[in-house]
mmCIF file of C-alpha atoms in Angstrom:
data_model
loop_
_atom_site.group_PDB
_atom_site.id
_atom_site.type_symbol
_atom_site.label_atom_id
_atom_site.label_comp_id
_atom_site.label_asym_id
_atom_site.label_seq_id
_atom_site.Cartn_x
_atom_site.Cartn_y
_atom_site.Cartn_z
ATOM 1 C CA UNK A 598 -40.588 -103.962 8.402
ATOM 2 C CA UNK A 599 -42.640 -100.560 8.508
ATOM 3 C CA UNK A 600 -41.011 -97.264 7.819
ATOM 4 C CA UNK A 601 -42.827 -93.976 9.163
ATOM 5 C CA UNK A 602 -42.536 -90.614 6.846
ATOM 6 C CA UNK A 603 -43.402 -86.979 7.595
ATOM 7 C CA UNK A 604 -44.624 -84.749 4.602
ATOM 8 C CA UNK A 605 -44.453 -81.531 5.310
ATOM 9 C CA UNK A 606 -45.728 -79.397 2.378
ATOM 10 C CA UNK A 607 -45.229 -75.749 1.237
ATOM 11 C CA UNK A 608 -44.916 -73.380 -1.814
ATOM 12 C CA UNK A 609 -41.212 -73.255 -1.436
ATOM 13 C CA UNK A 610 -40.534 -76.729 -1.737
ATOM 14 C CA UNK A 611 -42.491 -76.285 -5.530
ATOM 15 C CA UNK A 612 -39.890 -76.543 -8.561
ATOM 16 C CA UNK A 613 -40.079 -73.696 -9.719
ATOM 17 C CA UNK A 614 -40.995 -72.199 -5.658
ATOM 18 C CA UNK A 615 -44.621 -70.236 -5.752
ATOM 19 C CA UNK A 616 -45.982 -67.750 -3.434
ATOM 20 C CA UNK A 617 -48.559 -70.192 -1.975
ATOM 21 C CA UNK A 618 -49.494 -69.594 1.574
ATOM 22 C CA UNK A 619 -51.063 -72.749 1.706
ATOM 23 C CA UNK A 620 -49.607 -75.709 4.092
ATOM 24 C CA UNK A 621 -49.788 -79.399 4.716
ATOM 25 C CA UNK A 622 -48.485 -81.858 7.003
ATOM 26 C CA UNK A 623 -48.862 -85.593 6.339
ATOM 27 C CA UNK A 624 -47.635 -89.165 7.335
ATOM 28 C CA UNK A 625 -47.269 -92.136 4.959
ATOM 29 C CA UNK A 626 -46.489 -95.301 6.935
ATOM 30 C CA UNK A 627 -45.300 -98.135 4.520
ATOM 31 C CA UNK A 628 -45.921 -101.313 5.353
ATOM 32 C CA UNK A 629 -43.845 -103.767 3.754
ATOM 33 C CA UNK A 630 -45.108 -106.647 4.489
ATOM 34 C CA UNK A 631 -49.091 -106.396 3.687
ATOM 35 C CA UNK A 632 -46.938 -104.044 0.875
ATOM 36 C CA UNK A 633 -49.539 -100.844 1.581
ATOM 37 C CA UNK A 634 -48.818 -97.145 2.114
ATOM 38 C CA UNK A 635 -51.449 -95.745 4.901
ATOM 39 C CA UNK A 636 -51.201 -92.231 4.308
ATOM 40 C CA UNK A 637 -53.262 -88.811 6.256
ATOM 41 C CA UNK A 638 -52.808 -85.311 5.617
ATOM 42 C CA UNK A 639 -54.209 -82.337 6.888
ATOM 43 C CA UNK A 640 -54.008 -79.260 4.529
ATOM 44 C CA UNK A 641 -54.734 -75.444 5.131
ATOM 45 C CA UNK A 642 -55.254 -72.619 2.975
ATOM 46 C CA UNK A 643 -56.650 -75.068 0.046
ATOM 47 C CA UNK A 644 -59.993 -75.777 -1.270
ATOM 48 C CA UNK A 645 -61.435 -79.328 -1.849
ATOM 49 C CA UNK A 646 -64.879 -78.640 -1.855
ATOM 50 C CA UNK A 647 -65.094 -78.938 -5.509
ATOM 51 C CA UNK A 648 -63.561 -82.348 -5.783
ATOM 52 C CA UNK A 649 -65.553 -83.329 -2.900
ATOM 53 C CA UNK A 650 -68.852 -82.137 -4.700
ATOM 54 C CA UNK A 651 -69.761 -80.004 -1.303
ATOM 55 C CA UNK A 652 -69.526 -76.765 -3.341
ATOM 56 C CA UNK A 653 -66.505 -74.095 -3.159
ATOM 57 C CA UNK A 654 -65.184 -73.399 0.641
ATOM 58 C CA UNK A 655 -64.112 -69.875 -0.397
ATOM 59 C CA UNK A 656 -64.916 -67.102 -3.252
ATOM 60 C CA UNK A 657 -61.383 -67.990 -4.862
ATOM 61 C CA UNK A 658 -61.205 -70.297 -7.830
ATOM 62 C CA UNK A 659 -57.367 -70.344 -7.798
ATOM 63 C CA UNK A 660 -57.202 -71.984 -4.285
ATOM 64 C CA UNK A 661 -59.443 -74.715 -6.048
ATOM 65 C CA UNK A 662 -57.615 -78.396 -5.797
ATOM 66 C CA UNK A 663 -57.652 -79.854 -8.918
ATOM 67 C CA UNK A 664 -54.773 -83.078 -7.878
ATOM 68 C CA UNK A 665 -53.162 -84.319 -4.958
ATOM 69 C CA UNK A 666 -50.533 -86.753 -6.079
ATOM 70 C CA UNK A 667 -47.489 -88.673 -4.923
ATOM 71 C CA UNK A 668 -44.211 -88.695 -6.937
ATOM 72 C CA UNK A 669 -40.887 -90.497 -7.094
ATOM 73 C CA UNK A 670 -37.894 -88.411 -7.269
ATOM 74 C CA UNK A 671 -35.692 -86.573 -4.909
ATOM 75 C CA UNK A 672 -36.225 -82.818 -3.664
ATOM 76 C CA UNK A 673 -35.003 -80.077 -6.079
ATOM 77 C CA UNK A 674 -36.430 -81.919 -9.673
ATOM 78 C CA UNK A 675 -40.003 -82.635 -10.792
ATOM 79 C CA UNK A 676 -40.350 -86.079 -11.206
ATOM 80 C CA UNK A 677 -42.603 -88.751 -12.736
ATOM 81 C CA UNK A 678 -46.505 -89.579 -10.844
ATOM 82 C CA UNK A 679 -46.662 -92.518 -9.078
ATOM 83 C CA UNK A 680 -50.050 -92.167 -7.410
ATOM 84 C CA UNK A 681 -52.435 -89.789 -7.796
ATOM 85 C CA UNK A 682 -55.021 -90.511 -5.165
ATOM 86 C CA UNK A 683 -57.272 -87.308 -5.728
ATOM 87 C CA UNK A 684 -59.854 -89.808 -7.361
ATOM 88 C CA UNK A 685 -61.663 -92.310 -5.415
ATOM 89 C CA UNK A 686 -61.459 -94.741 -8.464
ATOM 90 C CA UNK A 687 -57.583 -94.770 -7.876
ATOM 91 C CA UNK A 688 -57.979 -94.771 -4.230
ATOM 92 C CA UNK A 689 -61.707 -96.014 -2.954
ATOM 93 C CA UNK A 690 -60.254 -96.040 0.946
ATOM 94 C CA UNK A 691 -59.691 -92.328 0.052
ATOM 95 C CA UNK A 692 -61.549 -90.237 2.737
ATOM 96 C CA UNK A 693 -61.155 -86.098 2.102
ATOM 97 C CA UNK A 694 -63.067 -84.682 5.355
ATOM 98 C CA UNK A 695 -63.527 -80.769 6.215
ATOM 99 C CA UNK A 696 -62.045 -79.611 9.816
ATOM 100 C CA UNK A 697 -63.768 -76.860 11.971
ATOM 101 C CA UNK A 698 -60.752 -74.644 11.214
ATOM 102 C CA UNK A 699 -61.506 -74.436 7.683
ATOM 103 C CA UNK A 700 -58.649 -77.490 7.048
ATOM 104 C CA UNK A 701 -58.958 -80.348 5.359
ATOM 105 C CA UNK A 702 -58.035 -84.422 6.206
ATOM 106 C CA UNK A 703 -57.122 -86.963 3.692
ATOM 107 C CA UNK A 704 -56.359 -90.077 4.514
ATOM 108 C CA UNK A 705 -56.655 -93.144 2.440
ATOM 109 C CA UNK A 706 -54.387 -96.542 1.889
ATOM 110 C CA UNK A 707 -52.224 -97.342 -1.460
ATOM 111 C CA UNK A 708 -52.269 -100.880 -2.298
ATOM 112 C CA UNK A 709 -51.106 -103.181 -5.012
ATOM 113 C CA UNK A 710 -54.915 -103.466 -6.096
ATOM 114 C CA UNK A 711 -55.347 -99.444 -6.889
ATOM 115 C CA UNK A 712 -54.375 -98.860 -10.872
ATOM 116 C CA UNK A 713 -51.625 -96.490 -10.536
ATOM 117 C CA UNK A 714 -48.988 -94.779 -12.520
ATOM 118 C CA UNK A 715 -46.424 -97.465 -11.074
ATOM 119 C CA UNK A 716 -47.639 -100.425 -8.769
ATOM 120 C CA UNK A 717 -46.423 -100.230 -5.260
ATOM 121 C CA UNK A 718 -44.615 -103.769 -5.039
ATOM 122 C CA UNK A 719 -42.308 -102.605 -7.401
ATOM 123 C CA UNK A 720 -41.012 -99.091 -5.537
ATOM 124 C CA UNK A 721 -41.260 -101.620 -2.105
ATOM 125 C CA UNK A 722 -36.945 -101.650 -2.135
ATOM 126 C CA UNK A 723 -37.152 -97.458 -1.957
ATOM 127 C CA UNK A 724 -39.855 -97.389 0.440
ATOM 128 C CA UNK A 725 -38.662 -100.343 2.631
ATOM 129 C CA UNK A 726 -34.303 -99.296 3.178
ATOM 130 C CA UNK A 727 -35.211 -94.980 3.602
ATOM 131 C CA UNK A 728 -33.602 -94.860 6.977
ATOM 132 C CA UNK A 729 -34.794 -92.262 9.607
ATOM 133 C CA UNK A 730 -33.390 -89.147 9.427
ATOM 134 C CA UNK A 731 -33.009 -89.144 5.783
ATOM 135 C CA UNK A 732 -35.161 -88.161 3.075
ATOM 136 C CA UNK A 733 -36.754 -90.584 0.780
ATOM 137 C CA UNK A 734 -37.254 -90.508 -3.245
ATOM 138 C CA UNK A 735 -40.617 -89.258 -2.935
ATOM 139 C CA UNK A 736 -42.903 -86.211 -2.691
ATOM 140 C CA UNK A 737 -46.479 -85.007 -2.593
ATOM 141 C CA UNK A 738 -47.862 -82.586 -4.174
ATOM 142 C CA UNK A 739 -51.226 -80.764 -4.835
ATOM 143 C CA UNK A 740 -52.575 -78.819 -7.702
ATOM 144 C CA UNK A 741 -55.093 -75.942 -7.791
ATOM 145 C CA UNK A 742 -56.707 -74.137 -10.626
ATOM 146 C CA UNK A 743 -54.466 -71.081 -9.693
ATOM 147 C CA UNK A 744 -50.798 -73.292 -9.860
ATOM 148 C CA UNK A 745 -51.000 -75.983 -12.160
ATOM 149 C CA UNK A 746 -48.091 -77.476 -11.904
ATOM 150 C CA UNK A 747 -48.392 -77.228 -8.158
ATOM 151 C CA UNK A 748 -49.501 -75.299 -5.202
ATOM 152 C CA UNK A 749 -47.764 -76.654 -2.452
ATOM 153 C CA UNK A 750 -45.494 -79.868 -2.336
ATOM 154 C CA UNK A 751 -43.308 -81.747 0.346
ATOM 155 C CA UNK A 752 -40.722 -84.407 0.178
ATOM 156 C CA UNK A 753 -41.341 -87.942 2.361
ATOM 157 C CA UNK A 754 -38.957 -87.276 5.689
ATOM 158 C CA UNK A 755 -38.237 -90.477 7.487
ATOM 159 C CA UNK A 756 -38.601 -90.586 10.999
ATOM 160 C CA UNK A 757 -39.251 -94.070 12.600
ATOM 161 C CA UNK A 758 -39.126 -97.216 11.613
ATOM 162 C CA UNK A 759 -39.094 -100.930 13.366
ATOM 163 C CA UNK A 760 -35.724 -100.703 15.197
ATOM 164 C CA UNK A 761 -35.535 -97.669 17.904
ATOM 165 C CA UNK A 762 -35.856 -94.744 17.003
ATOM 166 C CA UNK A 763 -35.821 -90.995 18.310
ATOM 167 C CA UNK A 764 -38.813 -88.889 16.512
ATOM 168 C CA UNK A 765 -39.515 -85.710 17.084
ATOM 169 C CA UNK A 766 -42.507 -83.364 15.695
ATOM 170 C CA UNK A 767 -43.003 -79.779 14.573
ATOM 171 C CA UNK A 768 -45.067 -76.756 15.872
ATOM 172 C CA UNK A 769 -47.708 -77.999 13.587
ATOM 173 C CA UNK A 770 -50.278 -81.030 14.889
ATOM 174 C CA UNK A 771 -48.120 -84.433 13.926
ATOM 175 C CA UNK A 772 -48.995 -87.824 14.058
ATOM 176 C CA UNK A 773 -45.778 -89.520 15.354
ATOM 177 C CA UNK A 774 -45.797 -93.407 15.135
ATOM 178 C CA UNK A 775 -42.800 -95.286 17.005
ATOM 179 C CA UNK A 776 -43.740 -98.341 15.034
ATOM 180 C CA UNK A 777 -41.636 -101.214 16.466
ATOM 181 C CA UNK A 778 -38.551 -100.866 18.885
ATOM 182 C CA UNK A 779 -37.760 -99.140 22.093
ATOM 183 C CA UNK A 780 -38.499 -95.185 21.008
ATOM 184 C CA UNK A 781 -38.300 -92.042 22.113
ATOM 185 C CA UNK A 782 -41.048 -89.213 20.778
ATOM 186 C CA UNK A 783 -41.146 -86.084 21.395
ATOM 187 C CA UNK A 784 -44.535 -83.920 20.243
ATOM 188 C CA UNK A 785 -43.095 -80.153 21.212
ATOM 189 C CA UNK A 786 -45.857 -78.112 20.122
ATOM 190 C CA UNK A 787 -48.795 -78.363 18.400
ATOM 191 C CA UNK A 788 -51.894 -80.773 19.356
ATOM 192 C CA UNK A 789 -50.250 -84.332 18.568
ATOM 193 C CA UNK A 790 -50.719 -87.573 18.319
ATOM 194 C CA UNK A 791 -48.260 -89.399 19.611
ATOM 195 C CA UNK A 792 -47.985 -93.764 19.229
ATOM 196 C CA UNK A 793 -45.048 -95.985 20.712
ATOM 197 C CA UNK A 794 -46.445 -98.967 18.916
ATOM 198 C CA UNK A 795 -44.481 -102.215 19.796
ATOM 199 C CA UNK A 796 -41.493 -102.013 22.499
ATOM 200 C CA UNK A 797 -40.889 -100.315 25.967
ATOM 201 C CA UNK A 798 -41.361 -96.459 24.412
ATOM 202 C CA UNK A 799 -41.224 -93.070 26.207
ATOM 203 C CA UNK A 800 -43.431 -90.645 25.064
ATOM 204 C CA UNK A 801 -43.423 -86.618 25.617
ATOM 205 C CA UNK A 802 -46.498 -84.928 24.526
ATOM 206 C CA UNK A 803 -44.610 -81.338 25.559
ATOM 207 C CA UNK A 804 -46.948 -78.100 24.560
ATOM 208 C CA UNK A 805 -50.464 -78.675 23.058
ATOM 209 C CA UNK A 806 -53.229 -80.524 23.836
ATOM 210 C CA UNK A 807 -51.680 -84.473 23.018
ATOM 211 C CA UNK A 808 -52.538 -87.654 22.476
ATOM 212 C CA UNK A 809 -50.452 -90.407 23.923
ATOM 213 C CA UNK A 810 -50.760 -94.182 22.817
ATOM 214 C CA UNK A 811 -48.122 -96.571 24.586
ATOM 215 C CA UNK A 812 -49.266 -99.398 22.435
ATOM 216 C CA UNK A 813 -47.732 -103.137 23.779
ATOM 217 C CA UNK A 814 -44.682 -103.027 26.118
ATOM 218 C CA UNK A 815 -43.957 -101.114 29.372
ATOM 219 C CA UNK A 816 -43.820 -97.431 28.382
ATOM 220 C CA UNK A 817 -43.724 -93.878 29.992
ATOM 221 C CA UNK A 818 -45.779 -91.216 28.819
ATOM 222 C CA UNK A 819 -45.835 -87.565 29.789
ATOM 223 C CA UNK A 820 -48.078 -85.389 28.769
ATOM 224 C CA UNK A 821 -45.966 -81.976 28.974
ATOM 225 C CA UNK A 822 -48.296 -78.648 29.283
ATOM 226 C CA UNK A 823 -52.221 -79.217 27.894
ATOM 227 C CA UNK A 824 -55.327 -80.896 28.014
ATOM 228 C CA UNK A 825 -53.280 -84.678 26.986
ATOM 229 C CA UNK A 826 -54.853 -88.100 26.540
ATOM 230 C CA UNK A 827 -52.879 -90.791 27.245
ATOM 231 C CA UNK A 828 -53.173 -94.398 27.108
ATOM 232 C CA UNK A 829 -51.010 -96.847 28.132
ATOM 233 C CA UNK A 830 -51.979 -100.325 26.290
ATOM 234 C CA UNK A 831 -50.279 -103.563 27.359
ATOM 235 C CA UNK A 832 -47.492 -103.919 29.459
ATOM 236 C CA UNK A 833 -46.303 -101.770 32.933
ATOM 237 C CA UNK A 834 -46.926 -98.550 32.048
ATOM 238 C CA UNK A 835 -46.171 -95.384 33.587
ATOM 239 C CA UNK A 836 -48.301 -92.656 32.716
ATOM 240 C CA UNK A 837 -47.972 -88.957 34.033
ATOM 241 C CA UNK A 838 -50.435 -86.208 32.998
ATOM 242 C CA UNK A 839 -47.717 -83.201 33.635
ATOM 243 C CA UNK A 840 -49.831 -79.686 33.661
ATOM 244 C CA UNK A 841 -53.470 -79.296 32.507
ATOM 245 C CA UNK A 842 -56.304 -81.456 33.207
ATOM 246 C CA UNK A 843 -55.395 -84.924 31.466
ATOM 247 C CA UNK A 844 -57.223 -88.308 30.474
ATOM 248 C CA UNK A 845 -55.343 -91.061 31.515
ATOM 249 C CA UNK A 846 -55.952 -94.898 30.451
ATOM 250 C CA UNK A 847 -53.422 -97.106 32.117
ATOM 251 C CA UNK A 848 -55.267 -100.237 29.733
ATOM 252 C CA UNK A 849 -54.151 -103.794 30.829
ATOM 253 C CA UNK A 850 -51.006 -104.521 33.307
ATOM 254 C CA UNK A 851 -49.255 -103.005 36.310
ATOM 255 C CA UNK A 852 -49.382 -99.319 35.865
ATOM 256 C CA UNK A 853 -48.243 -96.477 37.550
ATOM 257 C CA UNK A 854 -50.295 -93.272 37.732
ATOM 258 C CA UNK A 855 -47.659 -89.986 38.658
ATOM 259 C CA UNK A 856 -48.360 -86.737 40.062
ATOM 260 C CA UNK A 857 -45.334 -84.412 40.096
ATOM 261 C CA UNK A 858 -46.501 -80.909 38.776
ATOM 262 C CA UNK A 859 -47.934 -77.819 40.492
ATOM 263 C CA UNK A 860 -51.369 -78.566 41.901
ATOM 264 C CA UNK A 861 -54.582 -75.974 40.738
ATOM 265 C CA UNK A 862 -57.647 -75.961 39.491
ATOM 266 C CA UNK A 863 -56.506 -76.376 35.426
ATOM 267 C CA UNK A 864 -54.362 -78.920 36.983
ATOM 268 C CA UNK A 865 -57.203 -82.133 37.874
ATOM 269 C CA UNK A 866 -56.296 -85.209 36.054
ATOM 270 C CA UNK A 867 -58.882 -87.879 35.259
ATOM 271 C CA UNK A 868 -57.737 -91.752 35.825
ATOM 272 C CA UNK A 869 -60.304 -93.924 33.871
ATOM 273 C CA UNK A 870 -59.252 -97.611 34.534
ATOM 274 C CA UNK A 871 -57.075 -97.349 38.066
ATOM 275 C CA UNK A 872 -57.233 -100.908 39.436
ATOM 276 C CA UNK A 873 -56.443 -101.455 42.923
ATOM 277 C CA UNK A 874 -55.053 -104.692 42.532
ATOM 278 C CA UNK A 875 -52.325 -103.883 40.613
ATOM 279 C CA UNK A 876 -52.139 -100.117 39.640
ATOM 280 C CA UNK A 877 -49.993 -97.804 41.997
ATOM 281 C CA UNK A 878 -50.550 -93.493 42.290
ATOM 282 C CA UNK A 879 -47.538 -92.319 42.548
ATOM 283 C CA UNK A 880 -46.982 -88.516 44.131
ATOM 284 C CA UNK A 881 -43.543 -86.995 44.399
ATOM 285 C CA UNK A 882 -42.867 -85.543 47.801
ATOM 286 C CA UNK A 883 -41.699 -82.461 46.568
ATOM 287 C CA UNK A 884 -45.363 -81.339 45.421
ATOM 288 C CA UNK A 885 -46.449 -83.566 48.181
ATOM 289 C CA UNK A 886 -45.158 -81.788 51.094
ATOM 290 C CA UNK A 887 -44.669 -83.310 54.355
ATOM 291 C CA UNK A 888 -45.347 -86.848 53.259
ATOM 292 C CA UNK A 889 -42.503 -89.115 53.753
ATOM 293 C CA UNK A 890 -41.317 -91.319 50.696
ATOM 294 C CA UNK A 891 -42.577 -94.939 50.807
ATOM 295 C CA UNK A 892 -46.334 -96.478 50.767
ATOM 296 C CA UNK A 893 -48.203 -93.745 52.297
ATOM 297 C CA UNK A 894 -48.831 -94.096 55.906
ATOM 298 C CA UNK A 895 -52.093 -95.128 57.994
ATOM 299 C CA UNK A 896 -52.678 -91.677 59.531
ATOM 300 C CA UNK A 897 -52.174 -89.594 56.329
ATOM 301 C CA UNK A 898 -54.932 -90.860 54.308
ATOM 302 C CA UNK A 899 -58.703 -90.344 55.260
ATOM 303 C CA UNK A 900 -62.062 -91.392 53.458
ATOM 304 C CA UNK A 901 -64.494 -88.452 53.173
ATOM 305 C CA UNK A 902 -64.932 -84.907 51.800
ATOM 306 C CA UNK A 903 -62.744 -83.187 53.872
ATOM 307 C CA UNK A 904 -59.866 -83.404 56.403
ATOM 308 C CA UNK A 905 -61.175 -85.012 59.736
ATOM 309 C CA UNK A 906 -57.551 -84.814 61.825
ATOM 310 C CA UNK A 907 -54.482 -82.881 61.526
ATOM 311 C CA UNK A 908 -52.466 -85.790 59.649
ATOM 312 C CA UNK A 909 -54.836 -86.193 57.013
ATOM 313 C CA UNK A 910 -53.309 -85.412 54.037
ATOM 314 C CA UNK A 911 -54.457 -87.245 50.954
ATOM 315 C CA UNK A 912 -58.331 -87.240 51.201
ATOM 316 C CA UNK A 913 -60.610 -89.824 48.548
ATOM 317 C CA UNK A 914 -64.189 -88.906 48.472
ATOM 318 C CA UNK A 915 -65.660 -92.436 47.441
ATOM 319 C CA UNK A 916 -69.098 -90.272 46.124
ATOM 320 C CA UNK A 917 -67.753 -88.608 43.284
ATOM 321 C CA UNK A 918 -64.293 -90.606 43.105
ATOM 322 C CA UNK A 919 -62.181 -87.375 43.696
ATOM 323 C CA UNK A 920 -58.862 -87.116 45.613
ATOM 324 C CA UNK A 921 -57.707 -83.873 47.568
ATOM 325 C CA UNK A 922 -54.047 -83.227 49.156
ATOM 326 C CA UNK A 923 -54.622 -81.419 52.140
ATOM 327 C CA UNK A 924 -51.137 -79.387 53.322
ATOM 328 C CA UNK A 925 -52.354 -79.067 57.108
ATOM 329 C CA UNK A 926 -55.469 -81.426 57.607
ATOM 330 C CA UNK A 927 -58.148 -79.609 59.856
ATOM 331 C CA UNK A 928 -55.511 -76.876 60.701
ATOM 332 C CA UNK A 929 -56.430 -73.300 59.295
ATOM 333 C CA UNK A 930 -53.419 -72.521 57.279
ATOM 334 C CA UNK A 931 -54.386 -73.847 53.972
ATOM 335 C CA UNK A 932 -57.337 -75.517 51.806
ATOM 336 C CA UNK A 933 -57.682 -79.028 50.310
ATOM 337 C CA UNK A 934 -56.736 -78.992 46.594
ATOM 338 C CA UNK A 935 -57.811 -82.045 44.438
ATOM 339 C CA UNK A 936 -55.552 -83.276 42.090
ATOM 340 C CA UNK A 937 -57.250 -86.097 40.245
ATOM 341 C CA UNK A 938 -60.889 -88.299 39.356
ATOM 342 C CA UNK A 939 -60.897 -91.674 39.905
ATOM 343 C CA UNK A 940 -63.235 -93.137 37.574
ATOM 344 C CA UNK A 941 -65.768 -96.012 38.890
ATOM 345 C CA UNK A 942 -65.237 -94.675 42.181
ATOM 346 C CA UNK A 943 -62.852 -98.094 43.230
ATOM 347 C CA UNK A 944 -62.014 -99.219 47.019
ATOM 348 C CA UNK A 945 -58.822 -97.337 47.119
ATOM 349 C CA UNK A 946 -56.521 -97.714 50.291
ATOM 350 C CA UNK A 947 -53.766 -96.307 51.683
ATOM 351 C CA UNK A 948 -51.914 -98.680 49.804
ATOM 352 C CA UNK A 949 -52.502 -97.617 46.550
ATOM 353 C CA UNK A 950 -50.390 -94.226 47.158
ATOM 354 C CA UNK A 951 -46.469 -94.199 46.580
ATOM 355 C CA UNK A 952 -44.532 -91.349 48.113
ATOM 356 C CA UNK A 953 -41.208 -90.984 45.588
#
């Protein structure tokens, strides 16, 4: 069994609260049978550079990070250390990595092999039975030169765990694992990362620029509004980019590629892996207009750079592996748009295109 928890840190969560501006949002997935805790946390408005041994990032001892530690005890109390993974001798998988905004990424694994305060196999009951939606006995905090007894802290949220579950992210940039089950994510904004893991999962980037993993099992992602990736994995996937120019890896199985959103320039979605054989593009008639639902018809789709009759409609330049919609064919009233890539340029066919 795996359990999934959000950390979402802040001065006001402190005991006593402090003025800190600083932020951090993590996720600590517990694994409970390999008995590890794979944690990563991006923090803003601290300073690791001195623990790192890059130098100072800013002119400000007091933002200075002197610990970055994990406690057991509930929200509201300070509580005894249980892991204080600052140190690569407590930690050595602990990687502390400088973002272009100035933020930082930690991200390490706690094992039964690191030497700290308390060893993991015996807090495996409290990490293993904290059921989503509840919070756990646990917290993280960090230390600076300028709060001692901590900057910024946040207590362990539970969100998913191997049954199916419903998780949902923040306006920060989450990473939102499904784990097992048949689950539901939503990213709403931010730029997130967003993993079904095992089960038939439906995915929902929403605002930001996403990530979208379907992992095994026939899932449906939508990318929302942004610049998404999204890959499917295993299984019979259905995969749509929604608004902004998308990545999208259907990966191994019957997948479905679906086009349902206003068509424009910052609206050209790439398919990498479209295979004839078994992959379907799927465009919704109401975007689509004037093609009738069902496999597209003989007379509507044409191979070429441009419209060559009147019923052309959906137009696949084999060259450069990009597909047009064309509203009137060689009539006057309107251009060709294109609406997608098609990587590897494959023999597509009239046939591949579903009218829903």
């Amino acid at each position: 069994m795996a359990t999934a928890f959000r950390v979402n840190m802040t001065g006001s969560q402190v005991v006593p609260s402090t003025n800190s501006t600083a932020t951090g949002v993590g996720t600590v997935i517990y694994d409970s049978i390999a008995v590890t805790a794979s944690y990563t946390f991006r923090v803003s408005g601290l300073d690791f550079g001195s623990v790192t041994g890059t130098g100072p990032q800013t002119a400000d001892p007091n933002d200075d990070v002197t610990g970055f530690h994990f406690h057991i005890g509930p929200a509201g109390s300070n509580a005894d250390l249980v892991f204080g993974q600052i140190n690569p001798d407590q930690d050595p998988n602990l990687k502390i990595t400088p973002n272009s905004d100035g933020s930082w990424t930690l991200s390490g694994v706690w094992d039964p092999a690191d030497p700290a305060s308390f060893w993991i196999v015996g807090l495996a009951s409290l990490l293993k039975f904290s059921p989503p939606g509840f919070d756990a006995p646990f917290y993280t905090d960090a230390t600076t030169s300028g709060f001692p007894n901590g900057a910024i802290r946040g207590q362990w949220f539970a969100i998913s765990n191997d049954n199916s579950n419903t998780v949902r992210g923040t306006a920060d940039a989450d990473f939102l694992p499904g784990l097992g089950g048949n689950d539901s994510i939503f990213g709403r904004a931010g730029n997130d990362l967003l993993d079904g893991g095992r089960g038939n999962d439906r995915l929902f980037g929403e605002s930001g620029n996403d990530t979208l993993i379907g992992g095994p099992g026939n899932d449906r992602l939508d990318g929302g509004i942004g610049n998404d990736s999204l890959s499917g994995g295993t299984g019979r996937d259905t995969l749509n980019g929604g608004l902004g120019n998308d990545i999208l890896n259907g990966g191994r199985g019957a997948d479905a590629f679906v086009f349902n959103s206003a068509l424009g320039s910052s609206n050209i979605d790439t398919i990498r892996d479209f295979n004839p054989a078994s992959d379907t593009i799927q465009l919704a008639s109401s975007v689509f207009v004037g093609l009738p639902k069902g496999v597209l018809t003989a007379d509507a789709f044409h191979i070429g750079t441009a419209a060559a009759h009147t019923t052309d409609r959906i137009i696949y330049d084999t060259a450069t592996g990009a597909l047009y919609y064309d509203a009137d064919g060689t009539g006057t009233a309107s251009a060709q748009v294109q609406f997608a890539t098609v990587e590897g340029n494959p023999a597509l066919t009239r046939a591949d295109f579903l009218i829903i």
